[in-house]
Short mmCIF file of C-alpha atoms in Angstrom, two decimals:
data_model
loop_
_atom_site.label_atom_id
_atom_site.label_comp_id
_atom_site.label_asym_id
_atom_site.label_seq_id
_atom_site.Cartn_x
_atom_site.Cartn_y
_atom_site.Cartn_z
CA MET Y 8 55.05 120.77 12.51
CA LYS Y 9 56.22 122.81 15.44
CA PHE Y 10 58.83 124.59 13.57
CA ILE Y 11 56.31 125.69 11.18
CA GLN Y 12 53.81 126.80 13.48
CA HIS Y 13 56.57 129.02 15.42
CA PHE Y 14 57.64 130.38 12.09
CA ILE Y 15 54.30 131.38 11.21
CA GLY Y 16 53.78 132.63 14.61
CA TYR Y 17 56.84 134.48 14.25
CA ILE Y 18 55.90 136.00 11.17
CA LEU Y 19 52.34 137.22 12.25
CA LYS Y 20 54.06 138.94 15.51
CA THR Y 21 56.60 140.89 13.29
CA ILE Y 22 53.48 142.06 11.02
CA SER Y 23 51.96 143.19 14.20
CA VAL Y 24 54.66 145.06 15.29
CA ILE Y 25 55.24 146.72 11.75
CA ILE Y 26 51.61 147.74 11.79
CA ALA Y 27 51.87 149.11 15.22
CA ILE Y 28 55.09 151.29 14.36
CA GLY Y 29 53.22 152.27 11.31
CA LEU Y 30 50.27 153.58 13.39
CA LEU Y 31 52.42 155.30 15.59
CA LEU Y 32 54.36 157.21 12.54
CA SER Y 33 50.97 158.33 11.45
CA TYR Y 34 50.37 160.03 14.85
CA ILE Y 35 53.91 162.06 14.45
CA SER Y 36 53.21 162.61 10.65
CA VAL Y 37 51.19 165.73 11.49
CA TYR Y 38 54.19 167.55 12.98
CA ILE Y 39 56.74 166.91 10.59
CA SER Y 40 56.88 168.76 7.09
CA PRO Y 41 57.10 166.40 4.43
CA ALA Y 42 59.50 168.66 2.78
CA LYS Y 43 62.15 167.99 5.20
CA PHE Y 44 61.23 164.13 5.72
CA TRP Y 45 58.44 162.69 3.86
CA LEU Y 46 58.15 159.27 5.17
CA PRO Y 47 55.69 159.67 8.09
CA ALA Y 48 53.39 161.38 5.79
CA PHE Y 49 52.82 158.00 4.07
CA PHE Y 50 51.53 156.56 7.32
CA GLY Y 51 49.33 159.49 7.95
CA LEU Y 52 47.79 158.93 4.48
CA PHE Y 53 47.22 155.05 5.52
CA PHE Y 54 46.03 156.27 9.34
CA MET Y 55 42.41 154.55 9.09
CA PRO Y 56 43.53 151.29 7.37
CA LEU Y 57 46.45 151.27 9.81
CA LEU Y 58 43.82 151.86 12.94
CA VAL Y 59 41.52 148.97 11.80
CA LEU Y 60 44.27 146.67 11.46
CA ASN Y 61 45.84 147.37 14.90
CA PHE Y 62 42.38 146.96 16.30
CA LEU Y 63 41.68 143.80 14.77
CA LEU Y 64 45.08 142.18 15.77
CA GLY Y 65 44.85 143.50 18.97
CA ILE Y 66 41.70 141.64 19.58
CA ALA Y 67 42.52 138.68 17.83
CA TRP Y 68 45.94 138.36 19.83
CA ALA Y 69 43.74 139.18 23.27
CA LEU Y 70 41.40 136.28 22.27
CA LEU Y 71 44.41 133.93 21.69
CA ARG Y 72 46.04 135.23 25.25
CA ARG Y 73 49.19 136.31 23.65
CA LYS Y 74 51.16 139.11 25.13
CA ILE Y 75 51.92 140.64 21.76
CA ALA Y 76 48.38 141.89 22.00
CA TRP Y 77 49.53 144.76 24.25
CA VAL Y 78 51.79 146.14 21.31
CA ASN Y 79 48.74 146.93 19.15
CA LEU Y 80 46.37 147.96 21.70
CA ILE Y 81 48.78 150.35 23.50
CA ALA Y 82 49.36 151.74 19.85
CA LEU Y 83 45.86 152.41 19.73
CA LEU Y 84 45.70 154.72 22.53
CA PRO Y 85 46.75 158.00 21.01
CA ALA Y 86 44.24 157.35 18.18
CA ILE Y 87 41.38 158.71 20.69
CA LEU Y 88 43.19 162.63 19.81
CA TYR Y 89 42.30 161.91 16.15
CA LEU Y 90 39.08 160.02 15.90
CA PHE Y 91 36.67 163.02 16.26
CA LEU Y 92 38.43 164.21 13.05
CA PHE Y 93 36.80 161.14 11.32
CA ILE Y 94 33.80 160.29 13.10
CA GLN Y 95 31.20 162.72 14.81
CA VAL Y 96 28.05 161.24 16.52
CA GLY Y 97 25.98 164.51 16.05
CA HIS Y 98 25.55 168.05 17.52
CA ASN Y 99 22.77 169.55 19.19
CA MET Y 100 23.18 172.92 17.37
CA PRO Y 101 22.11 176.30 19.08
CA GLU Y 102 20.06 178.88 17.06
CA PRO Y 103 22.41 180.87 14.85
CA SER Y 104 23.42 184.09 16.27
CA GLY Y 105 22.99 185.95 12.87
CA SER Y 106 21.92 185.65 9.24
CA ALA Y 107 23.17 182.41 8.09
CA THR Y 108 25.39 182.05 4.73
CA LYS Y 109 25.58 178.98 2.85
CA LEU Y 110 28.62 178.10 1.11
CA MET Y 111 29.84 175.15 -0.73
CA SER Y 112 33.09 173.83 -1.88
CA TYR Y 113 33.34 171.27 -4.86
CA ASN Y 114 36.01 169.60 -6.79
CA VAL Y 115 34.35 169.30 -10.17
CA HIS Y 116 36.70 166.94 -11.85
CA LEU Y 117 36.74 169.20 -15.24
CA PHE Y 118 33.02 169.07 -15.19
CA SER Y 119 33.98 165.30 -16.47
CA LEU Y 120 34.23 166.60 -19.90
CA TRP Y 121 35.42 163.13 -21.36
CA ASP Y 122 33.07 160.93 -19.14
CA ASN Y 123 30.43 158.98 -21.11
CA ASN Y 124 28.21 159.18 -18.06
CA ARG Y 125 25.65 161.90 -19.16
CA ASN Y 126 25.08 162.61 -15.32
CA HIS Y 127 28.47 164.35 -15.79
CA SER Y 128 28.08 167.56 -17.48
CA LEU Y 129 28.18 171.41 -16.96
CA PRO Y 130 24.38 171.34 -17.36
CA ASN Y 131 23.83 168.81 -14.61
CA PHE Y 132 26.30 170.29 -12.43
CA SER Y 133 24.39 173.76 -13.03
CA LYS Y 134 21.34 172.31 -12.06
CA TYR Y 135 22.36 170.48 -8.81
CA ILE Y 136 24.13 173.72 -7.63
CA LYS Y 137 20.93 175.76 -8.59
CA GLU Y 138 19.12 173.25 -6.38
CA GLU Y 139 21.49 173.60 -3.26
CA ASN Y 140 21.96 177.44 -3.79
CA PRO Y 141 24.91 178.40 -1.83
CA ASP Y 142 25.59 181.94 -1.50
CA ILE Y 143 29.32 181.55 -2.18
CA LEU Y 144 30.64 178.56 -4.54
CA CYS Y 145 34.27 177.55 -4.66
CA LEU Y 146 35.03 175.24 -7.36
CA GLN Y 147 38.27 173.39 -8.22
CA GLU Y 148 39.39 171.48 -11.14
CA MET Y 149 37.27 173.67 -12.90
CA ALA Y 150 37.48 173.07 -16.96
CA THR Y 151 35.89 175.13 -19.98
CA THR Y 152 36.89 176.40 -23.52
CA ASP Y 153 35.50 179.59 -22.09
CA THR Y 154 34.63 181.30 -19.18
CA LEU Y 155 31.35 182.73 -20.74
CA THR Y 156 29.97 179.22 -20.76
CA VAL Y 157 30.67 178.72 -17.15
CA ASN Y 158 29.09 182.26 -16.32
CA GLN Y 159 26.01 181.34 -18.11
CA ALA Y 160 25.74 178.12 -16.26
CA PHE Y 161 26.04 180.05 -12.92
CA SER Y 162 24.32 183.27 -13.88
CA GLN Y 163 22.80 183.68 -10.37
CA TYR Y 164 26.29 184.80 -9.14
CA PRO Y 165 26.87 188.20 -10.38
CA TYR Y 166 30.37 188.04 -8.60
CA ARG Y 167 33.14 185.77 -9.78
CA TYR Y 168 36.81 185.39 -9.63
CA TYR Y 169 38.56 182.76 -11.83
CA CYS Y 170 42.51 181.64 -11.44
CA CYS Y 171 42.93 179.52 -14.54
CA SER Y 172 45.69 178.55 -16.85
CA LYS Y 173 45.57 177.48 -20.37
CA ARG Y 174 46.34 173.58 -21.27
CA LYS Y 175 47.94 172.67 -24.57
CA ASN Y 176 44.49 171.28 -25.57
CA GLY Y 177 43.19 174.81 -25.47
CA LEU Y 178 41.12 174.22 -22.11
CA LEU Y 179 40.99 176.60 -19.21
CA PHE Y 180 41.78 174.83 -15.94
CA GLY Y 181 41.70 176.14 -12.47
CA ASN Y 182 39.92 177.36 -9.30
CA VAL Y 183 36.91 179.71 -9.48
CA THR Y 184 34.87 181.31 -6.69
CA PHE Y 185 31.44 182.59 -7.15
CA SER Y 186 29.51 184.80 -4.90
CA LYS Y 187 26.19 186.68 -4.36
CA TYR Y 188 27.97 189.24 -2.58
CA PRO Y 189 30.38 191.83 -4.01
CA ILE Y 190 34.06 190.61 -4.25
CA VAL Y 191 35.94 193.69 -3.61
CA ASN Y 192 39.62 192.53 -3.78
CA ALA Y 193 41.22 189.07 -4.90
CA GLY Y 194 44.49 187.40 -5.33
CA GLU Y 195 46.04 183.92 -6.32
CA PHE Y 196 49.04 181.83 -5.46
CA LEU Y 197 50.32 179.90 -8.38
CA PHE Y 198 52.78 177.18 -7.61
CA SER Y 199 55.95 176.41 -9.97
CA GLU Y 200 55.65 173.10 -12.04
CA THR Y 201 52.21 172.29 -11.25
CA SER Y 202 48.53 173.14 -12.21
CA ASN Y 203 47.35 173.28 -8.42
CA ARG Y 204 46.70 176.62 -7.10
CA CYS Y 205 44.78 178.62 -4.20
CA VAL Y 206 42.72 181.98 -4.94
CA TYR Y 207 41.58 184.16 -2.23
CA THR Y 208 38.73 186.52 -2.48
CA ASP Y 209 37.52 189.42 -0.11
CA ILE Y 210 33.86 189.50 -0.06
CA VAL Y 211 31.74 192.30 1.49
CA MET Y 212 28.62 190.25 3.08
CA ARG Y 213 26.05 192.09 5.30
CA GLY Y 214 28.38 195.15 5.82
CA ASP Y 215 31.43 192.83 6.88
CA THR Y 216 34.40 191.77 4.77
CA ILE Y 217 35.57 188.20 5.01
CA ARG Y 218 38.31 186.64 2.87
CA VAL Y 219 37.51 183.35 1.38
CA TYR Y 220 40.59 180.88 0.38
CA ASN Y 221 39.70 178.32 -2.36
CA ASN Y 222 42.41 175.68 -2.58
CA HIS Y 223 43.44 172.97 -4.57
CA LEU Y 224 46.65 171.46 -3.38
CA GLN Y 225 49.28 169.18 -4.94
CA SER Y 226 47.50 165.71 -6.22
CA ILE Y 227 49.28 162.58 -5.96
CA SER Y 228 48.12 162.02 -9.59
CA LEU Y 229 47.71 158.21 -9.46
CA ASN Y 230 45.26 156.07 -11.53
CA LEU Y 231 44.31 153.51 -8.99
CA GLU Y 232 43.05 151.02 -11.38
CA ARG Y 233 46.00 151.38 -13.96
CA THR Y 234 48.24 150.91 -10.91
CA ALA Y 235 46.58 147.84 -9.50
CA LEU Y 236 46.80 146.29 -12.87
CA ARG Y 237 50.60 146.80 -13.40
CA ILE Y 238 51.35 145.46 -10.13
CA ARG Y 239 49.63 142.38 -10.68
CA LYS Y 240 51.98 141.73 -13.73
CA GLU Y 241 55.20 140.59 -12.17
CA GLU Y 242 57.41 142.08 -14.92
CA LEU Y 243 56.10 145.64 -14.22
CA ARG Y 244 55.61 145.28 -10.52
CA ASN Y 245 59.00 146.86 -9.41
CA GLU Y 246 58.79 149.66 -11.74
CA GLU Y 247 55.15 150.62 -10.94
CA LEU Y 248 55.93 150.48 -7.03
CA ARG Y 249 59.15 152.87 -7.86
CA GLN Y 250 56.74 155.22 -9.70
CA VAL Y 251 54.16 155.02 -7.08
CA THR Y 252 56.72 156.02 -4.34
CA ILE Y 253 58.11 158.74 -6.51
CA LYS Y 254 54.85 160.32 -7.01
CA LEU Y 255 53.74 159.94 -3.28
CA ARG Y 256 57.00 161.45 -2.19
CA THR Y 257 56.86 164.43 -4.63
CA ALA Y 258 53.18 165.18 -3.68
CA PHE Y 259 53.95 165.11 -0.06
CA MET Y 260 56.91 167.78 -0.48
CA LYS Y 261 55.32 169.86 -2.79
CA ARG Y 262 52.09 169.83 -0.67
CA ALA Y 263 53.98 170.93 2.23
CA GLN Y 264 55.60 173.84 0.74
CA GLN Y 265 52.07 175.13 -0.55
CA VAL Y 266 50.55 174.85 2.79
CA ASP Y 267 53.17 176.95 4.42
CA ILE Y 268 52.71 179.73 2.09
CA ILE Y 269 49.22 179.57 2.41
CA SER Y 270 48.92 179.27 6.05
CA ALA Y 271 51.27 182.38 6.62
CA HIS Y 272 48.84 184.16 4.45
CA ILE Y 273 45.95 183.10 6.37
CA THR Y 274 47.38 184.17 9.53
CA SER Y 275 48.20 187.64 8.26
CA SER Y 276 44.87 188.23 6.89
CA PRO Y 277 42.93 191.30 8.10
CA TYR Y 278 39.53 189.57 7.70
CA PRO Y 279 37.77 186.58 9.27
CA ALA Y 280 38.83 183.77 7.02
CA ILE Y 281 37.08 180.86 5.38
CA VAL Y 282 39.24 178.10 4.02
CA CYS Y 283 38.12 175.53 1.76
CA GLY Y 284 38.83 173.16 -1.14
CA ASP Y 285 40.56 170.00 -2.08
CA PHE Y 286 43.64 169.84 0.25
CA ASN Y 287 44.52 166.12 -1.32
CA ASP Y 288 45.27 164.95 2.35
CA THR Y 289 43.77 163.53 5.35
CA PRO Y 290 42.83 165.08 8.64
CA VAL Y 291 46.20 163.01 10.08
CA SER Y 292 48.66 164.98 8.14
CA TYR Y 293 51.03 167.91 8.13
CA THR Y 294 48.76 169.79 5.56
CA TYR Y 295 45.67 169.85 7.65
CA ARG Y 296 47.20 170.76 10.88
CA LYS Y 297 48.88 173.50 9.28
CA MET Y 298 46.23 174.87 7.22
CA LYS Y 299 43.62 174.44 9.95
CA GLY Y 300 45.88 176.33 12.52
CA LYS Y 301 43.44 178.68 14.91
CA LEU Y 302 40.57 177.96 12.60
CA ASN Y 303 37.62 175.51 13.22
CA ASP Y 304 37.05 172.56 11.28
CA CYS Y 305 33.28 173.01 10.29
CA PHE Y 306 32.87 169.06 10.23
CA THR Y 307 33.85 168.86 13.93
CA LYS Y 308 31.38 171.50 14.99
CA ALA Y 309 28.38 170.43 13.08
CA GLY Y 310 29.00 167.11 11.32
CA ARG Y 311 27.73 163.88 11.66
CA GLY Y 312 28.92 160.16 10.73
CA MET Y 313 32.12 159.60 8.96
CA PRO Y 314 31.94 161.34 5.63
CA SER Y 315 34.10 160.42 2.82
CA THR Y 316 34.85 163.17 0.27
CA TYR Y 317 36.21 161.30 -2.36
CA ARG Y 318 34.62 158.64 -4.24
CA GLY Y 319 36.26 155.10 -5.04
CA PHE Y 320 38.58 154.79 -1.75
CA TRP Y 321 38.19 153.68 1.66
CA PRO Y 322 35.55 154.74 4.18
CA ALA Y 323 36.28 158.00 5.87
CA PHE Y 324 38.78 159.44 2.90
CA ARG Y 325 38.07 162.95 3.84
CA ILE Y 326 40.24 165.14 1.80
CA ASP Y 327 37.96 168.19 1.00
CA TYR Y 328 37.50 170.78 3.81
CA ILE Y 329 35.71 173.80 5.13
CA LEU Y 330 37.62 175.71 7.74
CA CYS Y 331 36.58 178.98 9.37
CA ALA Y 332 37.31 181.54 11.80
CA PRO Y 333 36.15 181.40 15.30
CA SER Y 334 33.93 184.33 15.10
CA PHE Y 335 31.81 182.29 12.32
CA GLN Y 336 29.25 179.68 14.12
CA THR Y 337 28.83 176.47 12.07
CA VAL Y 338 25.00 175.96 11.71
CA SER Y 339 25.14 172.66 9.56
CA TYR Y 340 27.78 170.76 7.81
CA GLN Y 341 26.68 168.38 4.64
CA VAL Y 342 28.50 166.09 2.23
CA PRO Y 343 25.87 165.21 -0.24
CA LYS Y 344 26.50 161.68 -1.83
CA VAL Y 345 26.04 162.88 -5.46
CA ASN Y 346 27.70 161.35 -8.38
CA TYR Y 347 28.63 164.26 -10.50
CA SER Y 348 32.47 164.07 -9.83
CA ASP Y 349 34.89 161.95 -8.18
CA HIS Y 350 34.84 164.23 -5.43
CA TYR Y 351 31.54 164.65 -3.31
CA PRO Y 352 30.56 168.59 -2.55
CA VAL Y 353 31.13 169.97 1.03
CA ILE Y 354 28.32 172.41 1.98
CA VAL Y 355 28.03 174.26 5.27
CA GLN Y 356 25.90 177.20 6.76
CA LEU Y 357 27.84 179.63 8.89
CA SER Y 358 26.65 182.68 10.62
CA GLN Y 359 28.98 185.59 11.68
CA GLN Y 360 28.87 186.26 15.71
CA ASN Y 361 28.96 189.42 17.54
CA GLN Y 362 27.71 191.34 14.29
#
């Protein structure tokens, strides 16, 4: 009996050490490019679950008065540096120093063309966005048979820039930026062997030019329900786990290459930058750190609570962002829980300081 107790205790302690090491690896993942070494990025993706597990194990071991508790509790200490990226208790926002501009970033998931839910359709997206009435609208994963249909749905925007490719089924797929203010210049980054992309637009707003980056970075392309079902079947488990590992590694590496290109362009921008979109990565990642650079994360400036921007995953799975140059003041930050897509929109109000 004692042997079994010792064996179980040994297994549990080993698991505690592994989970503590996993959390430590998540901390350093933000500094290591997955293009060079991808494994730490995996632990960064699971930062929140690892954090919760370490906390629960640390408390449990402490209540049992086991020294192993220190392993998990010490591993938690650096988390203080990252928690504010996930949780905000609220801000007492000062009055905006200038006229506020409302910006929305939204991964619309192809306007859910093949979804049987009637809430998921272009007219419903259009109606909702008209109610929110952003001045600048950045859409990712836009899909349509022709841009005229989308232009009519968002006719309140006289200026627009599409970055799309045609799929085999004839659909146009990509990013589009709409604006109530003139777009005077635009460009795009098209990455090889992927449908992910970045488009930037120079917008003249109240006499000043700003540059808006609309991103959709490399997706993992996992069907979670299908993966879970296949893993349950013993004869499919090993192959499915191998495929998941390959997809994760590929996504981490491609995303690192993409963000290196985009972040260099942002750094050289002659205008104050607003960077938004679906980064497909958490705040504890090389992608986020590199893209953010010297920009401000609007969530940390005006957010509240623990928002998730992606539906159907664990809480605080924030992968959609709006970042802005320090010359902007973040007046408000929202992630409305509307079920039109597999993502939620991110909406901010910004005012330009020292105008």
